[in-house]
mmCIF file of C-alpha atoms in Angstrom:
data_model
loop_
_atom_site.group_PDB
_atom_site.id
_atom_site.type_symbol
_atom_site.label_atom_id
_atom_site.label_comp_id
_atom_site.label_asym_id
_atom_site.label_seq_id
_atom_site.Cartn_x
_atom_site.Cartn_y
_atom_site.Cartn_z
ATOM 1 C CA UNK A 11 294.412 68.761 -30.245
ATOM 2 C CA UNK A 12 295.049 69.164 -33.880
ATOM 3 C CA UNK A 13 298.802 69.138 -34.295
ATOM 4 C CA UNK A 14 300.366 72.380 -34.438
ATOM 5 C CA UNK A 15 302.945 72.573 -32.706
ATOM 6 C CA UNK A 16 306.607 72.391 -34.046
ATOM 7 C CA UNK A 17 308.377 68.903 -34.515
ATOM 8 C CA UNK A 18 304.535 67.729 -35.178
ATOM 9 C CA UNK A 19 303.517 69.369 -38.395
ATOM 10 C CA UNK A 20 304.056 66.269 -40.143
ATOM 11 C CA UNK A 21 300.265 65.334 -39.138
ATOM 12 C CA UNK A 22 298.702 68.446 -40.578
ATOM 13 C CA UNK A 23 298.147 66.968 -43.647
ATOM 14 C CA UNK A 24 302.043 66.625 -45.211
ATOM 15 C CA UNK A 25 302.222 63.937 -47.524
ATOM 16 C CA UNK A 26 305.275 61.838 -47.158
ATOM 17 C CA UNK A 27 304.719 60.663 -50.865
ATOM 18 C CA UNK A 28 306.781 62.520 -52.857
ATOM 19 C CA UNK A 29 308.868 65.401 -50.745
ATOM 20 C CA UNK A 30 312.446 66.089 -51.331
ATOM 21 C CA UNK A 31 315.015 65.926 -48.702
ATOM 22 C CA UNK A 32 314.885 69.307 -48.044
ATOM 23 C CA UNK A 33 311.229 70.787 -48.364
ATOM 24 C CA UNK A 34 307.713 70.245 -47.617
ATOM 25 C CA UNK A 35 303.789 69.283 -49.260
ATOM 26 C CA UNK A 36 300.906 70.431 -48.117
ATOM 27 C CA UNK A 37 298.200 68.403 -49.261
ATOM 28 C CA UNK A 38 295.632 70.716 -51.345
ATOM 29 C CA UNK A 39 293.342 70.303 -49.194
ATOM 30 C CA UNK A 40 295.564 71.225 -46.178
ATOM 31 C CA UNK A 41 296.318 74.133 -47.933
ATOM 32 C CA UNK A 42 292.731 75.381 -48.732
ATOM 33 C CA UNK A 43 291.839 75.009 -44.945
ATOM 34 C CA UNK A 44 294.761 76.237 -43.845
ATOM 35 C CA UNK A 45 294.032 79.748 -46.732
ATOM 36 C CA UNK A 46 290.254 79.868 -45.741
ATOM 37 C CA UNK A 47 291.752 80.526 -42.003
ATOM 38 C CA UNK A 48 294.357 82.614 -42.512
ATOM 39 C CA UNK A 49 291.804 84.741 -44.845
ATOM 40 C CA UNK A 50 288.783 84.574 -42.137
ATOM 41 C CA UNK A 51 291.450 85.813 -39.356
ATOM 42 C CA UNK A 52 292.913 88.157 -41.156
ATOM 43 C CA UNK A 53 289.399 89.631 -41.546
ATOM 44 C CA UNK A 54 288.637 89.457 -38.066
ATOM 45 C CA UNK A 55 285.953 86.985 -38.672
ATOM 46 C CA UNK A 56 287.631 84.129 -36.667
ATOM 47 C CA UNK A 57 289.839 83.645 -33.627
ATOM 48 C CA UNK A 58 292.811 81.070 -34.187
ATOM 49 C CA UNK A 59 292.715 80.238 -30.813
ATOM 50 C CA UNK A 60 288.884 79.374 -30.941
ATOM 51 C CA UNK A 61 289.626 76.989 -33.443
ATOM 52 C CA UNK A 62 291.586 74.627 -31.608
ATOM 53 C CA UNK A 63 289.431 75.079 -28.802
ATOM 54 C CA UNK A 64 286.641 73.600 -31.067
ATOM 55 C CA UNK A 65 288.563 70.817 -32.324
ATOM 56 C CA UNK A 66 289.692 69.982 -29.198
ATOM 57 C CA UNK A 67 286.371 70.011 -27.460
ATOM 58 C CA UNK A 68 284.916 67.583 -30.452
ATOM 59 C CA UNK A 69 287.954 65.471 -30.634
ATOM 60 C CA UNK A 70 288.126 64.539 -26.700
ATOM 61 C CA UNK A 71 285.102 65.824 -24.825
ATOM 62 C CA UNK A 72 282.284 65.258 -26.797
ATOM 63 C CA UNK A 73 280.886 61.763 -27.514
ATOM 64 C CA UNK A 74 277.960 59.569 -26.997
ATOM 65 C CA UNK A 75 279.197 59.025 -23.440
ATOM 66 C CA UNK A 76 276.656 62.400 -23.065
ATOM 67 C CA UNK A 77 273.750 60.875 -24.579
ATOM 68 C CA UNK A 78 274.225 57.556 -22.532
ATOM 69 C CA UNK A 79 273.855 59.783 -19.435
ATOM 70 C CA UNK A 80 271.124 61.270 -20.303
ATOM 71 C CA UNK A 81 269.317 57.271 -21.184
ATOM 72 C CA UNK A 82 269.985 56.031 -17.773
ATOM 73 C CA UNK A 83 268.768 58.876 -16.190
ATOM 74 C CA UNK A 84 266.200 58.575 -17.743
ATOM 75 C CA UNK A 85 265.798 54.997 -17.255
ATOM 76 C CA UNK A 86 266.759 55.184 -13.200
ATOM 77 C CA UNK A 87 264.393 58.402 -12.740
ATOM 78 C CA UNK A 88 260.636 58.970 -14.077
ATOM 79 C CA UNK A 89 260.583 62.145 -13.020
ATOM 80 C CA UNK A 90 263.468 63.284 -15.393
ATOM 81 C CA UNK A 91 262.115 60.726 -17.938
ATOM 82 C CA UNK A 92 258.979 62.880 -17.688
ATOM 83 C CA UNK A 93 260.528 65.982 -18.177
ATOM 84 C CA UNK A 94 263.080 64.528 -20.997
ATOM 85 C CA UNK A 95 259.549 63.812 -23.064
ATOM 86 C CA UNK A 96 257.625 67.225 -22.445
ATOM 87 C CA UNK A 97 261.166 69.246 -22.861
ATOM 88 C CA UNK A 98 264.010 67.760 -23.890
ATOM 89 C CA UNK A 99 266.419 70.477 -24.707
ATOM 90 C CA UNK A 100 265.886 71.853 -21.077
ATOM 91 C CA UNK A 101 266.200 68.187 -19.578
ATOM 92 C CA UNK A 102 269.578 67.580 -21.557
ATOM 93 C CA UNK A 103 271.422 71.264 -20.900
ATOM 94 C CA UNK A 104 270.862 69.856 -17.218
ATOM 95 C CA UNK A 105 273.397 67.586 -17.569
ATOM 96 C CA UNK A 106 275.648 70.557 -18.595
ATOM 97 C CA UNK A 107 275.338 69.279 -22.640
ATOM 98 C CA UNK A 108 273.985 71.847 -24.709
ATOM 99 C CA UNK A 109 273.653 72.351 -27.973
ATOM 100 C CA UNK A 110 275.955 75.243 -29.364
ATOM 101 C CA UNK A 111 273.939 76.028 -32.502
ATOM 102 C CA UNK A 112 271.105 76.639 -30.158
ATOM 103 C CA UNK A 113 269.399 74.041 -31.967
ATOM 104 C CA UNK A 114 266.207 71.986 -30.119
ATOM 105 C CA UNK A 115 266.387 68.493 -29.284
ATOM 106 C CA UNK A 116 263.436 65.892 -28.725
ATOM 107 C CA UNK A 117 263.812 62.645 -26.719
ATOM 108 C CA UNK A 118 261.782 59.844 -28.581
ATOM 109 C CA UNK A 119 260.809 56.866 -26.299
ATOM 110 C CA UNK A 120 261.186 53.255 -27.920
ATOM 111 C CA UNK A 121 258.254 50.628 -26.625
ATOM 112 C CA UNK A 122 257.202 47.709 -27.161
ATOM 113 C CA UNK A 123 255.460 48.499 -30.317
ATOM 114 C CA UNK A 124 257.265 51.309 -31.966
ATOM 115 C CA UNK A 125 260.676 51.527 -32.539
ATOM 116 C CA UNK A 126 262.149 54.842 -33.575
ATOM 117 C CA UNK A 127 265.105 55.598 -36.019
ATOM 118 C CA UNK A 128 266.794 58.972 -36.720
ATOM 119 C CA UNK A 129 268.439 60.286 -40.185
ATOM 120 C CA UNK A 130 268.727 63.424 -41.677
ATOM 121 C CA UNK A 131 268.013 63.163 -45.505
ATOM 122 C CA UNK A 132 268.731 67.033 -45.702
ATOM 123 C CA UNK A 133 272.665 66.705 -44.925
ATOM 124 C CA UNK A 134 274.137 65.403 -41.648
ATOM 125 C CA UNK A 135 272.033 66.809 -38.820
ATOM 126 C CA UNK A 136 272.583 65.116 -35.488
ATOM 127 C CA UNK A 137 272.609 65.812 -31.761
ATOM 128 C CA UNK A 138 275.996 66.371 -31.535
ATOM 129 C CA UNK A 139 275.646 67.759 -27.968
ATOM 130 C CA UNK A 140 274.789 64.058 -26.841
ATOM 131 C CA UNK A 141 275.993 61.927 -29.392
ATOM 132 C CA UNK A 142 279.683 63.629 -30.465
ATOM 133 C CA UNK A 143 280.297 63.692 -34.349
ATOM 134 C CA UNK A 144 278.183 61.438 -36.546
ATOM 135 C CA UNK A 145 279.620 58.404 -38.181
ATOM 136 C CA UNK A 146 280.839 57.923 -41.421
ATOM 137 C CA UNK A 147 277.612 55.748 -42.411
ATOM 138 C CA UNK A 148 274.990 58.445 -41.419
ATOM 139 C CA UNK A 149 276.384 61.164 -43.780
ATOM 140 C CA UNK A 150 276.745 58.807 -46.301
ATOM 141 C CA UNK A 151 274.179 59.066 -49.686
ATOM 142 C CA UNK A 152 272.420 55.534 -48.945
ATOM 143 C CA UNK A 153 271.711 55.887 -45.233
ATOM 144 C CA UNK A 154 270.058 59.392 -45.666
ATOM 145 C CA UNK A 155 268.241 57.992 -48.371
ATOM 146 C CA UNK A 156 267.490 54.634 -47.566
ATOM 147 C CA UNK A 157 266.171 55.032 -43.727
ATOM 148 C CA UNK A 158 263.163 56.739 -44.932
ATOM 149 C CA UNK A 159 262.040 54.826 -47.602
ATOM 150 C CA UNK A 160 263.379 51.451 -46.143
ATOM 151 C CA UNK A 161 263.857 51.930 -42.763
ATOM 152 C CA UNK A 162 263.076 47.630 -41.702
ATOM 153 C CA UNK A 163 265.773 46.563 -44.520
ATOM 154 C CA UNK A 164 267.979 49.424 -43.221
ATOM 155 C CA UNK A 165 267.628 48.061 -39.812
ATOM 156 C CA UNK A 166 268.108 44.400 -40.911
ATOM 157 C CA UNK A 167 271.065 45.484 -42.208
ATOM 158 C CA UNK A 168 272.563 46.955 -39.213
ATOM 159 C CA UNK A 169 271.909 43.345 -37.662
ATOM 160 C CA UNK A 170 268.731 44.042 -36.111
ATOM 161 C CA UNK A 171 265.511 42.542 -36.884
ATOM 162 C CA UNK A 172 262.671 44.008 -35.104
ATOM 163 C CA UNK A 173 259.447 42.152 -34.959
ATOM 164 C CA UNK A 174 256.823 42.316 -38.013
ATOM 165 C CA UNK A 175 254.472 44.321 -35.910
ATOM 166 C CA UNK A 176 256.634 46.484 -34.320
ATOM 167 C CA UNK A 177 255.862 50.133 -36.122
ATOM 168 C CA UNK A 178 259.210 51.796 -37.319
ATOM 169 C CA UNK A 179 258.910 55.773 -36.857
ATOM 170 C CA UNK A 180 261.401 57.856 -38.976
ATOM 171 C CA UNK A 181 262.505 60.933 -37.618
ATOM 172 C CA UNK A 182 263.994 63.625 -40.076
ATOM 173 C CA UNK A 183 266.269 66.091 -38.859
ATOM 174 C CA UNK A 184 266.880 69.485 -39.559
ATOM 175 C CA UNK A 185 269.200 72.363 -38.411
ATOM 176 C CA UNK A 186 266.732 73.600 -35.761
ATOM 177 C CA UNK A 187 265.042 69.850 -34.425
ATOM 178 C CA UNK A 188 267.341 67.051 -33.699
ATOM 179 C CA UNK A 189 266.107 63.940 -32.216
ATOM 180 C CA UNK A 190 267.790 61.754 -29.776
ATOM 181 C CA UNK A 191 266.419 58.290 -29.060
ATOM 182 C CA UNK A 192 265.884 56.670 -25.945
ATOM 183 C CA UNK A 193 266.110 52.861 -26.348
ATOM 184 C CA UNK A 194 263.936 50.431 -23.878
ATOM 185 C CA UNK A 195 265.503 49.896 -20.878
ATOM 186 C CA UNK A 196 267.159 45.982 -20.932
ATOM 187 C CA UNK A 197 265.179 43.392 -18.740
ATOM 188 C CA UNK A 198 267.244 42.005 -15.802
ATOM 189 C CA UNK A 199 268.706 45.860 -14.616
ATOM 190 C CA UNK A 200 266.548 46.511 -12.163
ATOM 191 C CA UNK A 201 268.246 48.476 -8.899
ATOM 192 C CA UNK A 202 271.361 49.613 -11.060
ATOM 193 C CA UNK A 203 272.608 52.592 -10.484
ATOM 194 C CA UNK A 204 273.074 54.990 -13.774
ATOM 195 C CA UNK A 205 276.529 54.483 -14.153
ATOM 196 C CA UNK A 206 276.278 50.868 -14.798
ATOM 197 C CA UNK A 207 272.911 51.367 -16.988
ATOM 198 C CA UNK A 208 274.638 53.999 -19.093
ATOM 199 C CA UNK A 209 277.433 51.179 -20.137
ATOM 200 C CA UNK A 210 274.320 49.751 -21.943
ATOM 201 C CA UNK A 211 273.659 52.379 -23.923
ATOM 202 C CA UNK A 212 275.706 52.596 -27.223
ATOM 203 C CA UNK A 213 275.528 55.134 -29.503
ATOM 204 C CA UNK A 214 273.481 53.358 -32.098
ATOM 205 C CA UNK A 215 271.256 52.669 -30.003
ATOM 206 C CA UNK A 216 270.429 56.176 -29.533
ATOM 207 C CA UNK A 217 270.109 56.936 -33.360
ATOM 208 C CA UNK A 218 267.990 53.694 -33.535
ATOM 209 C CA UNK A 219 270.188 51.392 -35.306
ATOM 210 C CA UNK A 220 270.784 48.995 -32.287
ATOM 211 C CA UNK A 221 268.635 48.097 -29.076
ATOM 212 C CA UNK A 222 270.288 48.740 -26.156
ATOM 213 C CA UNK A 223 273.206 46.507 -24.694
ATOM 214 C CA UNK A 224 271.184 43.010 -22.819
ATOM 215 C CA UNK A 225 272.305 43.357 -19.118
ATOM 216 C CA UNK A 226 274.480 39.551 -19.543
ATOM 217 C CA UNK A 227 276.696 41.298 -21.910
ATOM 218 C CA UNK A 228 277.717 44.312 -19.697
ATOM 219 C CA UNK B 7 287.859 58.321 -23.376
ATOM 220 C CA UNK B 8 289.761 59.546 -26.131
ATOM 221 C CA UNK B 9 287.598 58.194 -29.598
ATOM 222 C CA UNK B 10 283.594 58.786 -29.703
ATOM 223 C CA UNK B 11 283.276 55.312 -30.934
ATOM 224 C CA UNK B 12 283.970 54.334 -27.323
ATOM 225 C CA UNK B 13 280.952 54.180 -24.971
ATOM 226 C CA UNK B 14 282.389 53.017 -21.142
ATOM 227 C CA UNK B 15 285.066 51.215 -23.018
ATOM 228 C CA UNK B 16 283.007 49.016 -24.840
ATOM 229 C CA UNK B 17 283.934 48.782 -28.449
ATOM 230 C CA UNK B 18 280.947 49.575 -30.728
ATOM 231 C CA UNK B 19 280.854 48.299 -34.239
ATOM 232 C CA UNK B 20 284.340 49.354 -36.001
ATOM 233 C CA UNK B 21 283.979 52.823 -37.414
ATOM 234 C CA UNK B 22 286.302 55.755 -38.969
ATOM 235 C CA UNK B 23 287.003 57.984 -36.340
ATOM 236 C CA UNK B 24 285.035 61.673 -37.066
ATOM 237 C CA UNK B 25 287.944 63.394 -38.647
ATOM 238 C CA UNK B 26 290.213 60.947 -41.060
ATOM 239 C CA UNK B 27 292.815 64.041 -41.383
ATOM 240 C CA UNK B 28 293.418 67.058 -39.418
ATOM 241 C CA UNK B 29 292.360 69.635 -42.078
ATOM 242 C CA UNK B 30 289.099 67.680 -41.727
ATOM 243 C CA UNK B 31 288.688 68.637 -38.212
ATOM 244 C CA UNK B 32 289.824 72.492 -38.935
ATOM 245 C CA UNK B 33 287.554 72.927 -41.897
ATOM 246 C CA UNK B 34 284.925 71.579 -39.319
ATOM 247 C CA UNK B 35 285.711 74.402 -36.667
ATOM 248 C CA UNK B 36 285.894 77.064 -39.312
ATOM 249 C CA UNK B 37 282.098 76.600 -39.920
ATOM 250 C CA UNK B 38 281.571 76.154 -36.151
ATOM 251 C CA UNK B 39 283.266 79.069 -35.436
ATOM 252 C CA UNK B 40 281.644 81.199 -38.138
ATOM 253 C CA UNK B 41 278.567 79.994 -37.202
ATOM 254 C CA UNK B 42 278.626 80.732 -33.735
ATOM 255 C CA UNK B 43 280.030 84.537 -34.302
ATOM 256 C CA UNK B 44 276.406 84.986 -36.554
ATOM 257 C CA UNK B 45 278.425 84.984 -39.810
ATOM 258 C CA UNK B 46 275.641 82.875 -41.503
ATOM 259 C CA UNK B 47 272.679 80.666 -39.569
ATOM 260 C CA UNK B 48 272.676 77.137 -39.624
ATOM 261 C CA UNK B 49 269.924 76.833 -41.536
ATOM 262 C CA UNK B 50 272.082 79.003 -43.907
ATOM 263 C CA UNK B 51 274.868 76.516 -43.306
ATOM 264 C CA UNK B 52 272.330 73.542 -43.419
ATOM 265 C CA UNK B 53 270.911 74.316 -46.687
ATOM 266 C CA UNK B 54 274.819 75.438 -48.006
ATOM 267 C CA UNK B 55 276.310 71.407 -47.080
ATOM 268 C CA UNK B 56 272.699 70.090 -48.732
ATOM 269 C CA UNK B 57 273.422 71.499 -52.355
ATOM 270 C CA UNK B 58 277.099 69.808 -52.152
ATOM 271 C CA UNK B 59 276.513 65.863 -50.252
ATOM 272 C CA UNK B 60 273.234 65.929 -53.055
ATOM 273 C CA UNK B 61 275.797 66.067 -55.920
ATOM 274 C CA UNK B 62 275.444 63.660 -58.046
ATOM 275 C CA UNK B 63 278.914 62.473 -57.990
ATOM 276 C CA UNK B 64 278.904 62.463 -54.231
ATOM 277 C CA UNK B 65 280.450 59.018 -53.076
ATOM 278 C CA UNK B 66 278.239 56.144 -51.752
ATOM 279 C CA UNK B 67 280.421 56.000 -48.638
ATOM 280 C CA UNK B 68 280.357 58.825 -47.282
ATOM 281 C CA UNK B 69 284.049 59.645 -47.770
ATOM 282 C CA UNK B 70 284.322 62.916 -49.567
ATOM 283 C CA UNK B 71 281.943 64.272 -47.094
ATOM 284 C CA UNK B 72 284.319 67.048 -45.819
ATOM 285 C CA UNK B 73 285.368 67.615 -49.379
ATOM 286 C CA UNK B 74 281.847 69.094 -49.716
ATOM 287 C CA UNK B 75 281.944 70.361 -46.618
ATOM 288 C CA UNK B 76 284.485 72.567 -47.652
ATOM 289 C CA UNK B 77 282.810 73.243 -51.381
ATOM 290 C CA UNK B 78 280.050 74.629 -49.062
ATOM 291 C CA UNK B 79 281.891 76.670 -46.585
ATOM 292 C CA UNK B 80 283.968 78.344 -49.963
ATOM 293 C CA UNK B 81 280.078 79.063 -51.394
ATOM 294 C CA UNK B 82 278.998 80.439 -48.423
ATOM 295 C CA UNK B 83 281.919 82.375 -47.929
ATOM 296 C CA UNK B 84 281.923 84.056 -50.873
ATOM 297 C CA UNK B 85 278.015 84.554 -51.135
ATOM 298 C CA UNK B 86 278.606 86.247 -47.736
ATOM 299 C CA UNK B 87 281.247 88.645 -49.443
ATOM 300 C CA UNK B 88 283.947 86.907 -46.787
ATOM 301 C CA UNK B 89 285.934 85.655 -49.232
ATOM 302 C CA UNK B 90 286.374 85.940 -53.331
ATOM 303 C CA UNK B 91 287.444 83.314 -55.517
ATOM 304 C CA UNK B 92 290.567 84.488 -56.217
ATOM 305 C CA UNK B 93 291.622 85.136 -52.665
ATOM 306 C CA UNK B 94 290.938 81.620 -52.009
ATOM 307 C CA UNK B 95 292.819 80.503 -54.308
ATOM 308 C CA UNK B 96 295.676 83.618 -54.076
ATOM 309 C CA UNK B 97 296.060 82.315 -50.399
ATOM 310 C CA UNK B 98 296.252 78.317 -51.284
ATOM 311 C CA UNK B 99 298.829 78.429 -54.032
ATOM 312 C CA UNK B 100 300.752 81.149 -50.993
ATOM 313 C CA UNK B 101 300.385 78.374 -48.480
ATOM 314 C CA UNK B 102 301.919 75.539 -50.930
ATOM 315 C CA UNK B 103 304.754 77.522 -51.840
ATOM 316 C CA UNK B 104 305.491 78.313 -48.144
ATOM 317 C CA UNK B 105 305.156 74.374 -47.799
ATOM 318 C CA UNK B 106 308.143 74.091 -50.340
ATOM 319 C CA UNK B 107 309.993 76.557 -49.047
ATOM 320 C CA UNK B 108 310.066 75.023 -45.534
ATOM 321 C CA UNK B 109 312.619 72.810 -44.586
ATOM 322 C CA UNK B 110 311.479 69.014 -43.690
ATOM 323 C CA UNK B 111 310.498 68.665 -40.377
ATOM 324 C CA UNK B 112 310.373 72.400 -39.682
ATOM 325 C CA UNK B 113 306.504 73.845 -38.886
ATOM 326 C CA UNK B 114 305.292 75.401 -42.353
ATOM 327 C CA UNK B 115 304.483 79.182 -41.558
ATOM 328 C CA UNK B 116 302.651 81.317 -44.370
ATOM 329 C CA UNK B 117 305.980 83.580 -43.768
ATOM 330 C CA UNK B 118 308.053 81.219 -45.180
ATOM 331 C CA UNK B 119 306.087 81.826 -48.911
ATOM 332 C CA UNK B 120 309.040 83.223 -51.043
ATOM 333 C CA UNK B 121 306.074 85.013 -53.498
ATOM 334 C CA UNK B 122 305.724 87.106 -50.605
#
């Protein structure tokens, strides 16, 4: 919850820096949040109350933990594999995770010869129904520009080193088309149930920066 | 599980959390919020948040990303006729002197601006 409440206003963006005994700072850009909402509600345009719900449903229930579901069901079930490749926005909303700008997802499959990686050089697209809030590193300037045009060094960088003939596909994101990928199941996990498979599955491994957790270091 | 960065309790490489301050997280809803009552389209808001992280003065790291977050929400805003310019910055300056006027440790209420 974003801190509201009284006794904990001192989160919401006081600084401690320089106040007097007796009054309070709002940071500016506290303030210019805090003006855009009072504005927008005062209009009508927002609902207060929707606002914290929002926060609160990004800050606590939203997170890769989703998109590491979907993976190992994927991974435990061909069937729903099958239907995760031919639709995957219908295949995901059956886990109850949804997208709520309406926006479509597609499920791309690593094997043993290509190797996918997501970015969005546009701004900061991302499946945020499966994977939470991107990181810091995927919004930032050489990440959105670097994956397309570099995508092996990018990799390399991120610790992984794929082999030379492995073919690296870049997927570009947009507002409408977000891609989530499904990394190749680890060797030595056969007859686990999803639960355990979905502890391999981190979140960079679903944007394509990491392989999927080896089955020894679960 | 309280922090995305946590899959099944295993810690993934060390990583901000998603919101560094709370206004980051509000100014995050706003759009969310806006969006989802059909007060602009995401490819509205898409294109909007494009035009400010492509700034030439945008930071390699990533850091002032909600500082053009909120550049692009005020554009759009006021684009859409939601908000002017001077309202914006009418309702700031209101919100900073309510700030002062609030005792320490007391929850700062727009109410509390003495220019009201």
């Amino acid at each position: 919850m974003l801190p509201r409440d009284p006794g904990q206003t001192n989160l919401a963006g006081m600084s401690h820096d320089h106040h007097h005994d007796h009054d309070n700072d709002l940071d500016p850009m506290a303030a210019r949040v805090r003006a855009l909402e009072t504005i927008l509600t005062e209009k009508g345009l927002i609902d207060p109350a929707a606002i914290d719900a929002i926060v609160e449903t990004y800050e606590t229930k939203v997170g890769p933990r989703n998109g590491a579901r979907v993976v190992a069901k994927a991974w435990a079930d061909a069937d729903y594999a099958d239907w995760l490749r031919r639709d995957a926005t219908a295949a995901i909303a059956s886990l109850g995770f949804s997208g709520r700008q309406g926006e479509h997802m597609q499920a791309v499959f690593n094997t043993p010869d290509t190797h996918n990686l997501v970015v969005c050089t546009l701004c900061s697209c991302y499946p945020w129904s499966v994977l939470g809030l991107p990181p810091v590193w995927y919004k930032a300037p050489p990440y959105r520009s670097r994956a397309v045009i570099d995508p092996r060094g990018v990799l390399e960088e991120f610790g992984l080193t794929l082999p030379p003939d492995t073919k690296i596909r870049v997927w570009d994101s947009t507002a409408e088309l977000r891609y989530l990928v499904v990394p190749m199941r680890p060797e030595g996990t056969e007859g686990w149930d999803e639960t355990r498979l979905a502890e391999l599955v981190s979140r960079d491994s679903m944007i394509g920066t990491a392989l999927a957790r080896q089955a020894e270091a679960a | 599980m309280s922090q995305p960065e946590i899959v099944a309790g295993h810690p993934i490489e060390p990583d901000t959390p998603a919101f560094a301050e709370p206004w980051q997280a509000q100014a995050f809803a706003l759009v969310i919020a806006l969006a989802e009552g059909g007060k602009f389209s995401w490819n509205e808001w898409a294109a909007a948040l494009s035009q400010q992280v492509h700034r030439r003065d945008a930071a390699e790291d990533g850091s002032d990303y909600y500082h053009h977050w909120m550049r692009a929400l005020e554009t759009l805003l006021v684009e859409k006729g939601m908000a002017s310019p001077s309202a914006i910055e009418d309702m700031t300056a209101a919100w900073q002197r309510a700030a002062h006027a609030t005792p320490h440790g007391k929850p700062i209420e727009l109410a509390n601006d003495p220019g009201l």
